Amino acid sequence: MTSPSGSTPAEAQAFLDAHPEIEAFDIVLTDANGVGRGKIVRRHELKSIYEGGRHMPISILGLDITGEDVHETGLIWTTGDGDLRAWPIPGTLVPLYGTSPPRGQLLMAMYHLDGQPMSSDPRLALARQVDILAAKGLYPAGAFELEFFLLANERDADGKVKPADAVLDGRRSTKTEVYSVDHLHGMEPLFSDIYAAAKAQGIPAETVISEYAPGQYELTLNYRKDVMRAADDLVMLKRLVRAQARRHGVTACFMAKPIEKYAGSGMHFHVSLQDKAGRNVFAEAGGESWSLPLLQGLGGLIQTMAESMLVFAPHANSWRRFVSQSYAPVAPTWGVNNRSVALRVPAGDAKNRRIEHRPSGVDANPYLIAATVLAGIVKGLDEGLDPGPETTGNGYEAAVTRTTMPVDWRAAIEAARASSFLKEALGEDLHRTFVAIKQSEYLRVARTVSELDYHLYLHEV
């Protein structure tokens, strides 16, 4: 059967010829929560996956964050938990750096047995939005930023997580050392391995920064003309950062808000649109302040942000990140060269003009982020939406009159459930799947009696 993903057996054979040392492969399918699920297969199995795909249960796309079935997705017993066929994503067959014995990795996408796209696969939802833009003669380019914490494996005396000591010399990180180059030197062995692993996988990892909290870092990725590949980069980078941190005896944490008194971690998404000639349509021409497509794209993102927040902040912990002056946006605002707004237009050369979408936490699924953002831009272009006035100064103090944002996780779930825009952006099946998973997780959290409950109420009420 011809691969519906565009993969070919020649890719597998060329890789095997170039890497005779590799003995096994992780085959990874990304679910709605962004969790990689799949199998480890032996070397001799690889070519058959390219020739005929690999059967996987449909329920793999209907799991909550812990891997439990969510029956309300309609992907479990309603379907008899039958097998579909996962196919390789071209260009994602790569070696895994530092594994012993040597292993490789392959990202997969899910299709029906007849080769039709499985509409609850997050990557295929992004592909659908890319196709919608292509029909308009527009081609999205982009890149993600990855913020994360490096934490010690052991907790502190109060049972809280704590920043990891430097892997170079054991120096303890106890204060904010934002943009400190000397601080980065303590993690140099780990970051050297991260860069080596990224190079082996063809991931354009670039600048590393000591971020705004102790133990917090940021890795940037080079801009891709293919936004699908940009999302793949982020998925693959998270996996290799987690693996290399583990090898160095620390934990890479991708929670949105792991430490209550410090800033959380975002996943900013930079996006622009190219026309058929490769011209950036967001770039302003001489004599105009901003291009009309840029303003309309911003207008679409502002109008749809409230109902999309479940995609950008999908977990209970995600909502702890949204506090004033935390560098996490709290209102659907836009501005130029301003990090207190949700939609930032970076300063710089007009030919590189883009939108930096800032609401998403690092715990979100990059495929769903990109699909939702592109759908918002399309809506703005189709309807000629006005973003309103630019926010200047402190965006946290900006009055919000046009759109009411959800105040918490539960409100975000209800807004997403009722959203016809999000149903169109994700597709009806994935919308149902995603909302059902989030509702199931919400109920689990809501009925849990925490240590904080005992601290506040045990001897008081």
Short mmCIF file of C-alpha atoms in Angstrom, two decimals:
data_model
loop_
_atom_site.label_atom_id
_atom_site.label_comp_id
_atom_site.label_asym_id
_atom_site.label_seq_id
_atom_site.Cartn_x
_atom_site.Cartn_y
_atom_site.Cartn_z
CA MET A 1 0.00 0.00 0.00
CA THR A 2 1.29 3.47 -0.85
CA SER A 3 1.88 5.55 2.27
CA PRO A 4 -0.74 8.31 2.62
CA SER A 5 1.80 10.36 4.58
CA GLY A 6 4.19 10.52 1.62
CA SER A 7 6.87 8.34 3.23
CA THR A 8 8.74 5.83 1.06
CA PRO A 9 10.69 2.61 1.73
CA ALA A 10 13.69 4.27 0.08
CA GLU A 11 13.96 6.63 3.08
CA ALA A 12 14.12 3.68 5.46
CA GLN A 13 16.68 1.82 3.36
CA ALA A 14 18.92 4.86 3.04
CA PHE A 15 18.83 5.36 6.80
CA LEU A 16 19.61 1.72 7.53
CA ASP A 17 22.52 1.82 5.10
CA ALA A 18 23.89 4.98 6.74
CA HIS A 19 23.44 3.68 10.30
CA PRO A 20 24.40 0.00 10.51
CA GLU A 21 24.96 0.41 14.26
CA ILE A 22 21.31 1.14 15.14
CA GLU A 23 19.51 -1.87 16.59
CA ALA A 24 16.02 -0.57 17.39
CA PHE A 25 13.64 2.36 16.85
CA ASP A 26 11.16 4.29 18.97
CA ILE A 27 8.03 4.80 16.84
CA VAL A 28 6.09 7.69 18.34
CA LEU A 29 2.54 8.93 17.79
CA THR A 30 1.64 12.24 19.45
CA ASP A 31 -1.74 12.28 21.20
CA ALA A 32 -4.04 15.20 22.03
CA ASN A 33 -2.07 16.01 25.19
CA GLY A 34 1.20 16.05 23.26
CA VAL A 35 2.30 12.79 24.88
CA GLY A 36 4.35 10.48 22.66
CA ARG A 37 2.83 7.00 22.58
CA GLY A 38 3.98 4.02 20.57
CA LYS A 39 6.45 1.13 20.59
CA ILE A 40 10.10 0.17 20.32
CA VAL A 41 10.64 -2.01 17.26
CA ARG A 42 13.69 -3.97 16.15
CA ARG A 43 15.84 -2.95 13.21
CA HIS A 44 14.47 -5.62 10.87
CA GLU A 45 10.91 -4.29 11.37
CA LEU A 46 11.59 -0.79 10.07
CA LYS A 47 11.17 -1.36 6.34
CA SER A 48 7.85 -3.13 6.77
CA ILE A 49 6.52 -0.04 8.59
CA TYR A 50 7.36 2.05 5.53
CA GLU A 51 5.87 -0.56 3.20
CA GLY A 52 2.59 -1.18 4.97
CA GLY A 53 2.33 1.03 8.03
CA ARG A 54 1.96 -0.32 11.55
CA HIS A 55 -1.31 -1.30 13.19
CA MET A 56 -2.05 0.61 16.40
CA PRO A 57 -5.26 0.71 18.45
CA ILE A 58 -7.58 3.64 17.81
CA SER A 59 -7.82 4.16 21.58
CA ILE A 60 -4.26 5.50 21.66
CA LEU A 61 -5.75 8.85 20.61
CA GLY A 62 -8.45 8.77 23.30
CA LEU A 63 -6.28 8.68 26.44
CA ASP A 64 -5.98 11.22 29.24
CA ILE A 65 -2.66 12.59 30.49
CA THR A 66 -2.07 9.47 32.61
CA GLY A 67 -2.86 7.03 29.79
CA GLU A 68 -6.33 6.11 31.07
CA ASP A 69 -9.15 5.53 28.56
CA VAL A 70 -11.64 8.38 28.14
CA HIS A 71 -14.77 6.64 26.89
CA GLU A 72 -16.52 9.92 26.08
CA THR A 73 -14.10 10.44 23.17
CA GLY A 74 -15.92 7.71 21.25
CA LEU A 75 -12.55 6.10 20.48
CA ILE A 76 -12.62 3.24 22.97
CA TRP A 77 -15.35 0.60 23.10
CA THR A 78 -17.69 2.50 20.78
CA THR A 79 -15.33 1.43 18.01
CA GLY A 80 -14.46 -1.92 19.58
CA ASP A 81 -10.96 -0.48 20.13
CA GLY A 82 -10.02 -1.63 16.65
CA ASP A 83 -6.70 -1.09 14.95
CA LEU A 84 -5.95 1.73 12.56
CA ARG A 85 -2.73 2.13 10.64
CA ALA A 86 0.07 4.50 11.63
CA TRP A 87 2.43 5.65 8.88
CA PRO A 88 5.86 7.31 9.10
CA ILE A 89 6.13 11.09 8.91
CA PRO A 90 8.70 11.86 6.21
CA GLY A 91 11.91 13.42 7.49
CA THR A 92 11.50 12.31 11.12
CA LEU A 93 13.56 9.11 10.98
CA VAL A 94 16.59 10.09 13.06
CA PRO A 95 19.23 8.60 15.37
CA LEU A 96 18.88 9.01 19.14
CA TYR A 97 22.07 10.50 20.54
CA GLY A 98 23.82 8.67 23.36
CA THR A 99 21.64 5.56 23.49
CA SER A 100 23.21 2.21 24.31
CA PRO A 101 22.66 0.06 22.37
CA PRO A 102 22.10 2.63 19.61
CA ARG A 103 18.45 3.41 18.77
CA GLY A 104 16.63 5.61 16.32
CA GLN A 105 13.30 7.45 16.42
CA LEU A 106 10.43 7.81 13.97
CA LEU A 107 7.36 10.01 14.31
CA MET A 108 4.08 8.54 13.10
CA ALA A 109 0.64 9.80 12.05
CA MET A 110 -2.61 7.81 12.21
CA TYR A 111 -4.75 6.89 9.21
CA HIS A 112 -7.76 4.69 8.61
CA LEU A 113 -7.13 1.31 7.04
CA ASP A 114 -8.11 2.68 3.63
CA GLY A 115 -5.52 5.47 3.93
CA GLN A 116 -7.89 8.30 4.85
CA PRO A 117 -6.60 10.65 7.58
CA MET A 118 -7.69 9.78 11.11
CA SER A 119 -9.42 12.99 12.12
CA SER A 120 -8.54 12.77 15.85
CA ASP A 121 -4.79 12.84 15.09
CA PRO A 122 -3.49 16.30 16.16
CA ARG A 123 -0.82 16.50 13.45
CA LEU A 124 -3.37 15.84 10.74
CA ALA A 125 -5.54 18.65 12.11
CA LEU A 126 -2.61 21.00 11.50
CA ALA A 127 -2.16 19.55 8.01
CA ARG A 128 -5.79 20.39 7.27
CA GLN A 129 -5.28 24.06 8.20
CA VAL A 130 -2.15 24.19 6.06
CA ASP A 131 -4.17 22.84 3.13
CA ILE A 132 -6.88 25.49 3.69
CA LEU A 133 -4.25 28.22 3.46
CA ALA A 134 -2.61 26.60 0.42
CA ALA A 135 -5.96 26.78 -1.39
CA LYS A 136 -5.76 30.54 -0.84
CA GLY A 137 -2.21 30.68 -2.20
CA LEU A 138 -0.71 31.17 1.27
CA TYR A 139 1.95 29.09 3.02
CA PRO A 140 2.62 29.38 6.75
CA ALA A 141 6.15 29.54 8.14
CA GLY A 142 7.06 29.52 11.79
CA ALA A 143 9.05 28.46 14.80
CA PHE A 144 8.42 27.64 18.45
CA GLU A 145 10.35 28.67 21.54
CA LEU A 146 10.86 26.07 24.28
CA GLU A 147 10.95 27.20 27.91
CA PHE A 148 11.52 24.60 30.62
CA PHE A 149 12.96 23.96 34.07
CA LEU A 150 15.83 21.69 35.03
CA LEU A 151 14.90 20.26 38.41
CA ALA A 152 16.62 18.07 40.96
CA ASN A 153 15.35 14.51 41.08
CA GLU A 154 14.83 14.79 44.83
CA ARG A 155 12.38 17.19 46.55
CA ASP A 156 13.21 19.77 49.22
CA ALA A 157 12.39 19.42 52.93
CA ASP A 158 8.80 20.60 52.30
CA GLY A 159 8.25 18.11 49.49
CA LYS A 160 8.48 20.80 46.82
CA VAL A 161 10.44 20.55 43.59
CA LYS A 162 13.67 22.52 43.46
CA PRO A 163 16.09 23.67 40.75
CA ALA A 164 18.79 21.22 39.79
CA ASP A 165 22.35 21.86 40.89
CA ALA A 166 24.81 22.56 38.08
CA VAL A 167 25.81 19.30 36.45
CA LEU A 168 29.35 20.65 35.92
CA ASP A 169 30.33 21.34 39.53
CA GLY A 170 27.25 20.99 41.73
CA ARG A 171 26.74 24.74 42.20
CA ARG A 172 23.29 25.44 43.62
CA SER A 173 20.84 27.76 41.85
CA THR A 174 18.89 29.75 44.45
CA LYS A 175 18.11 33.05 42.74
CA THR A 176 16.93 34.45 39.45
CA GLU A 177 19.87 34.65 37.07
CA VAL A 178 18.08 35.82 33.97
CA TYR A 179 20.36 36.08 30.91
CA SER A 180 23.39 35.12 33.03
CA VAL A 181 25.95 33.54 30.71
CA ASP A 182 28.11 32.40 33.61
CA HIS A 183 25.14 30.55 35.07
CA LEU A 184 24.73 28.64 31.80
CA HIS A 185 28.27 27.34 32.11
CA GLY A 186 27.22 25.12 35.01
CA MET A 187 24.90 23.21 32.67
CA GLU A 188 27.37 23.20 29.78
CA PRO A 189 27.84 19.40 29.65
CA LEU A 190 24.08 18.89 29.41
CA PHE A 191 23.51 21.61 26.81
CA SER A 192 26.44 20.31 24.77
CA ASP A 193 24.71 16.94 24.60
CA ILE A 194 21.38 18.60 23.76
CA TYR A 195 22.98 20.42 20.84
CA ALA A 196 24.71 17.23 19.68
CA ALA A 197 21.43 15.33 19.85
CA ALA A 198 19.62 18.12 17.97
CA LYS A 199 22.29 18.11 15.26
CA ALA A 200 21.98 14.34 14.86
CA GLN A 201 18.23 14.76 14.35
CA GLY A 202 18.42 17.77 12.02
CA ILE A 203 16.68 20.02 14.54
CA PRO A 204 17.76 23.68 14.18
CA ALA A 205 18.25 24.37 17.89
CA GLU A 206 19.89 27.75 18.36
CA THR A 207 20.20 30.11 21.31
CA VAL A 208 20.03 28.95 24.92
CA ILE A 209 19.08 31.46 27.61
CA SER A 210 19.01 31.41 31.39
CA GLU A 211 15.41 32.45 31.89
CA TYR A 212 13.45 34.38 34.49
CA ALA A 213 13.40 31.83 37.33
CA PRO A 214 16.03 29.70 39.08
CA GLY A 215 16.51 26.53 37.05
CA GLN A 216 14.55 27.89 34.07
CA TYR A 217 15.96 27.94 30.53
CA GLU A 218 14.87 28.68 26.99
CA LEU A 219 15.93 27.10 23.71
CA THR A 220 15.03 28.76 20.45
CA LEU A 221 14.50 27.07 17.10
CA ASN A 222 15.34 28.44 13.69
CA TYR A 223 12.43 29.59 11.54
CA ARG A 224 11.00 26.99 9.15
CA LYS A 225 9.24 27.74 5.87
CA ASP A 226 7.23 24.56 6.54
CA VAL A 227 5.12 25.04 9.67
CA MET A 228 4.46 21.30 9.88
CA ARG A 229 8.18 20.74 10.25
CA ALA A 230 8.36 23.54 12.82
CA ALA A 231 5.85 21.68 15.00
CA ASP A 232 7.76 18.41 14.50
CA ASP A 233 10.92 20.22 15.64
CA LEU A 234 9.28 21.15 18.93
CA VAL A 235 7.95 17.63 19.57
CA MET A 236 11.36 16.13 18.86
CA LEU A 237 13.25 18.78 20.86
CA LYS A 238 11.15 18.17 23.98
CA ARG A 239 11.83 14.46 23.74
CA LEU A 240 15.57 14.84 23.39
CA VAL A 241 15.85 17.50 26.14
CA ARG A 242 14.02 15.16 28.53
CA ALA A 243 16.25 12.23 27.55
CA GLN A 244 19.54 14.12 27.83
CA ALA A 245 18.56 15.68 31.17
CA ARG A 246 17.81 12.22 32.51
CA ARG A 247 21.25 11.02 31.40
CA HIS A 248 22.82 13.85 33.38
CA GLY A 249 20.88 13.03 36.54
CA VAL A 250 18.33 15.87 36.46
CA THR A 251 14.69 16.24 35.42
CA ALA A 252 13.56 18.37 32.47
CA CYS A 253 10.18 19.77 33.52
CA PHE A 254 7.63 20.95 30.98
CA MET A 255 4.90 21.91 33.42
CA ALA A 256 3.56 25.40 32.79
CA LYS A 257 4.05 26.44 36.44
CA PRO A 258 6.19 24.03 38.50
CA ILE A 259 7.30 26.51 41.21
CA GLU A 260 4.63 28.74 42.70
CA LYS A 261 6.71 31.84 43.46
CA TYR A 262 8.43 32.07 40.07
CA ALA A 263 7.36 32.65 36.47
CA GLY A 264 5.99 29.76 34.46
CA SER A 265 7.15 28.37 31.12
CA GLY A 266 5.64 29.31 27.78
CA MET A 267 5.73 27.95 24.25
CA HIS A 268 5.70 31.06 22.11
CA PHE A 269 4.81 30.47 18.47
CA HIS A 270 6.18 32.77 15.77
CA VAL A 271 4.20 32.67 12.52
CA SER A 272 4.06 34.42 9.16
CA LEU A 273 2.48 33.74 5.77
CA GLN A 274 4.25 33.52 2.43
CA ASP A 275 2.61 33.90 -0.97
CA LYS A 276 3.37 31.70 -3.98
CA ALA A 277 6.35 33.89 -4.86
CA GLY A 278 7.79 33.45 -1.36
CA ARG A 279 6.94 37.01 -0.29
CA ASN A 280 6.00 37.56 3.35
CA VAL A 281 2.45 38.97 3.17
CA PHE A 282 2.75 40.28 6.74
CA ALA A 283 5.56 42.62 5.64
CA GLU A 284 4.44 46.21 5.21
CA ALA A 285 5.10 48.04 1.98
CA GLY A 286 6.72 51.44 1.89
CA GLY A 287 4.46 54.14 3.25
CA GLU A 288 2.11 51.92 5.30
CA SER A 289 2.37 51.38 9.03
CA TRP A 290 1.35 47.71 8.96
CA SER A 291 0.18 45.39 6.22
CA LEU A 292 -3.54 44.68 6.04
CA PRO A 293 -3.03 40.86 6.23
CA LEU A 294 -1.02 41.31 9.44
CA LEU A 295 -3.73 43.43 11.05
CA GLN A 296 -6.52 41.10 9.91
CA GLY A 297 -4.59 38.07 11.17
CA LEU A 298 -4.20 39.78 14.53
CA GLY A 299 -7.93 40.58 14.47
CA GLY A 300 -8.83 36.92 13.95
CA LEU A 301 -6.52 35.78 16.75
CA ILE A 302 -7.93 38.37 19.16
CA GLN A 303 -11.54 37.49 18.38
CA THR A 304 -10.98 33.72 18.80
CA MET A 305 -8.53 33.73 21.72
CA ALA A 306 -11.04 33.31 24.54
CA GLU A 307 -12.72 30.25 23.07
CA SER A 308 -9.32 28.75 22.17
CA MET A 309 -7.66 29.04 25.56
CA LEU A 310 -8.16 25.35 26.35
CA VAL A 311 -5.74 24.55 23.51
CA PHE A 312 -3.19 27.05 24.83
CA ALA A 313 -3.66 26.17 28.52
CA PRO A 314 -4.89 22.56 28.53
CA HIS A 315 -4.18 21.43 32.11
CA ALA A 316 -5.05 22.44 35.67
CA ASN A 317 -1.47 23.57 36.23
CA SER A 318 -1.57 25.68 33.05
CA TRP A 319 -3.82 28.22 34.72
CA ARG A 320 -1.38 28.92 37.56
CA ARG A 321 0.83 30.62 34.98
CA PHE A 322 -1.62 33.44 34.27
CA VAL A 323 -0.88 36.05 36.91
CA SER A 324 -0.08 39.71 36.40
CA GLN A 325 3.52 40.72 35.60
CA SER A 326 4.57 37.08 35.11
CA TYR A 327 5.38 37.51 31.39
CA ALA A 328 2.30 35.38 30.63
CA PRO A 329 -0.49 37.27 28.82
CA VAL A 330 -3.80 37.72 30.60
CA ALA A 331 -5.84 39.53 27.93
CA PRO A 332 -6.38 39.34 24.13
CA THR A 333 -4.13 42.28 23.33
CA TRP A 334 -1.54 43.07 20.67
CA GLY A 335 1.44 45.36 20.58
CA VAL A 336 4.78 46.02 18.96
CA ASN A 337 7.96 44.98 20.75
CA ASN A 338 5.95 44.51 23.95
CA ARG A 339 6.15 41.36 26.11
CA SER A 340 3.12 42.21 28.23
CA VAL A 341 0.67 41.49 25.40
CA ALA A 342 -0.71 38.22 24.06
CA LEU A 343 0.19 38.91 20.42
CA ARG A 344 3.54 40.59 19.94
CA VAL A 345 4.82 41.98 16.67
CA PRO A 346 8.60 41.82 17.10
CA ALA A 347 10.64 44.83 16.02
CA GLY A 348 13.05 44.35 13.16
CA ASP A 349 13.35 44.18 9.40
CA ALA A 350 9.97 44.28 7.63
CA LYS A 351 10.84 41.25 5.49
CA ASN A 352 10.88 39.18 8.70
CA ARG A 353 7.55 40.53 9.96
CA ARG A 354 5.66 37.95 12.00
CA ILE A 355 3.25 37.46 14.88
CA GLU A 356 4.57 36.07 18.15
CA HIS A 357 1.68 34.20 19.77
CA ARG A 358 2.42 34.18 23.51
CA PRO A 359 -0.50 32.65 25.46
CA SER A 360 0.50 28.96 25.19
CA GLY A 361 2.24 27.15 28.01
CA VAL A 362 5.03 24.69 27.33
CA ASP A 363 2.61 21.93 28.41
CA ALA A 364 0.43 22.47 25.32
CA ASN A 365 0.44 20.41 22.12
CA PRO A 366 2.33 22.30 19.35
CA TYR A 367 0.24 20.72 16.59
CA LEU A 368 -2.97 21.97 18.20
CA ILE A 369 -1.47 25.40 18.91
CA ALA A 370 -0.41 25.85 15.30
CA ALA A 371 -3.71 24.52 13.90
CA THR A 372 -5.74 26.87 16.11
CA VAL A 373 -3.54 29.90 15.44
CA LEU A 374 -3.66 29.34 11.67
CA ALA A 375 -7.43 28.94 11.80
CA GLY A 376 -7.69 32.22 13.72
CA ILE A 377 -5.57 33.98 11.10
CA VAL A 378 -7.72 32.53 8.30
CA LYS A 379 -10.85 33.80 10.04
CA GLY A 380 -9.32 37.26 10.33
CA LEU A 381 -8.38 37.31 6.64
CA ASP A 382 -11.74 35.95 5.45
CA GLU A 383 -13.79 38.35 7.55
CA GLY A 384 -11.48 41.36 7.40
CA LEU A 385 -11.32 41.61 11.19
CA ASP A 386 -9.88 44.68 12.92
CA PRO A 387 -7.55 43.99 15.89
CA GLY A 388 -8.38 47.30 17.54
CA PRO A 389 -5.80 49.74 18.81
CA GLU A 390 -2.27 48.65 19.63
CA THR A 391 -1.49 48.24 23.33
CA THR A 392 1.42 50.35 24.47
CA GLY A 393 3.11 50.32 27.85
CA ASN A 394 1.96 47.83 30.46
CA GLY A 395 -0.41 45.39 28.76
CA TYR A 396 -1.42 43.93 32.12
CA GLU A 397 -3.18 47.19 32.91
CA ALA A 398 -4.97 47.36 29.55
CA ALA A 399 -8.76 47.44 29.79
CA VAL A 400 -10.38 44.51 27.99
CA THR A 401 -13.81 45.35 26.64
CA ARG A 402 -14.17 43.32 23.45
CA THR A 403 -13.62 39.78 24.66
CA THR A 404 -14.02 38.13 28.04
CA MET A 405 -11.29 35.58 28.73
CA PRO A 406 -11.98 32.38 30.69
CA VAL A 407 -10.97 32.83 34.31
CA ASP A 408 -10.02 29.22 35.00
CA TRP A 409 -9.70 25.74 33.53
CA ARG A 410 -13.37 24.86 33.92
CA ALA A 411 -14.47 28.03 32.12
CA ALA A 412 -11.99 27.29 29.33
CA ILE A 413 -13.43 23.79 28.90
CA GLU A 414 -16.97 25.16 28.64
CA ALA A 415 -15.87 27.87 26.20
CA ALA A 416 -14.12 25.28 24.03
CA ARG A 417 -17.10 22.92 24.13
CA ALA A 418 -19.43 25.66 22.87
CA SER A 419 -17.05 27.03 20.24
CA SER A 420 -18.03 26.56 16.61
CA PHE A 421 -14.70 28.15 15.66
CA LEU A 422 -12.68 25.56 17.59
CA LYS A 423 -14.79 22.76 16.13
CA GLU A 424 -13.85 24.01 12.67
CA ALA A 425 -10.19 24.64 13.59
CA LEU A 426 -9.59 21.16 15.00
CA GLY A 427 -12.23 19.26 13.06
CA GLU A 428 -15.39 17.85 14.65
CA ASP A 429 -13.84 14.55 15.74
CA LEU A 430 -10.72 16.00 17.34
CA HIS A 431 -12.77 18.73 18.97
CA ARG A 432 -14.98 16.09 20.60
CA THR A 433 -11.95 14.00 21.58
CA PHE A 434 -9.98 16.90 23.04
CA VAL A 435 -12.83 18.41 25.04
CA ALA A 436 -13.84 14.98 26.41
CA ILE A 437 -10.27 14.30 27.55
CA LYS A 438 -10.02 17.69 29.26
CA GLN A 439 -13.40 17.25 30.95
CA SER A 440 -12.32 13.83 32.26
CA GLU A 441 -9.08 15.28 33.62
CA TYR A 442 -10.91 18.21 35.19
CA LEU A 443 -13.25 15.89 37.07
CA ARG A 444 -10.28 13.87 38.34
CA VAL A 445 -8.60 17.01 39.69
CA ALA A 446 -11.84 18.46 41.09
CA ARG A 447 -12.61 15.42 43.23
CA THR A 448 -9.05 15.05 44.57
CA VAL A 449 -8.55 16.07 48.20
CA SER A 450 -5.11 17.70 48.31
CA GLU A 451 -2.64 18.41 51.08
CA LEU A 452 -3.65 22.07 50.79
CA ASP A 453 -7.23 21.12 51.72
CA TYR A 454 -5.99 19.58 54.96
CA HIS A 455 -3.72 22.55 55.65
CA LEU A 456 -6.55 25.06 55.22
CA TYR A 457 -9.54 23.21 56.64
CA LEU A 458 -8.67 20.14 58.73
CA HIS A 459 -8.59 21.93 62.08
CA GLU A 460 -10.42 25.11 61.11
CA VAL A 461 -13.93 24.36 59.88
#
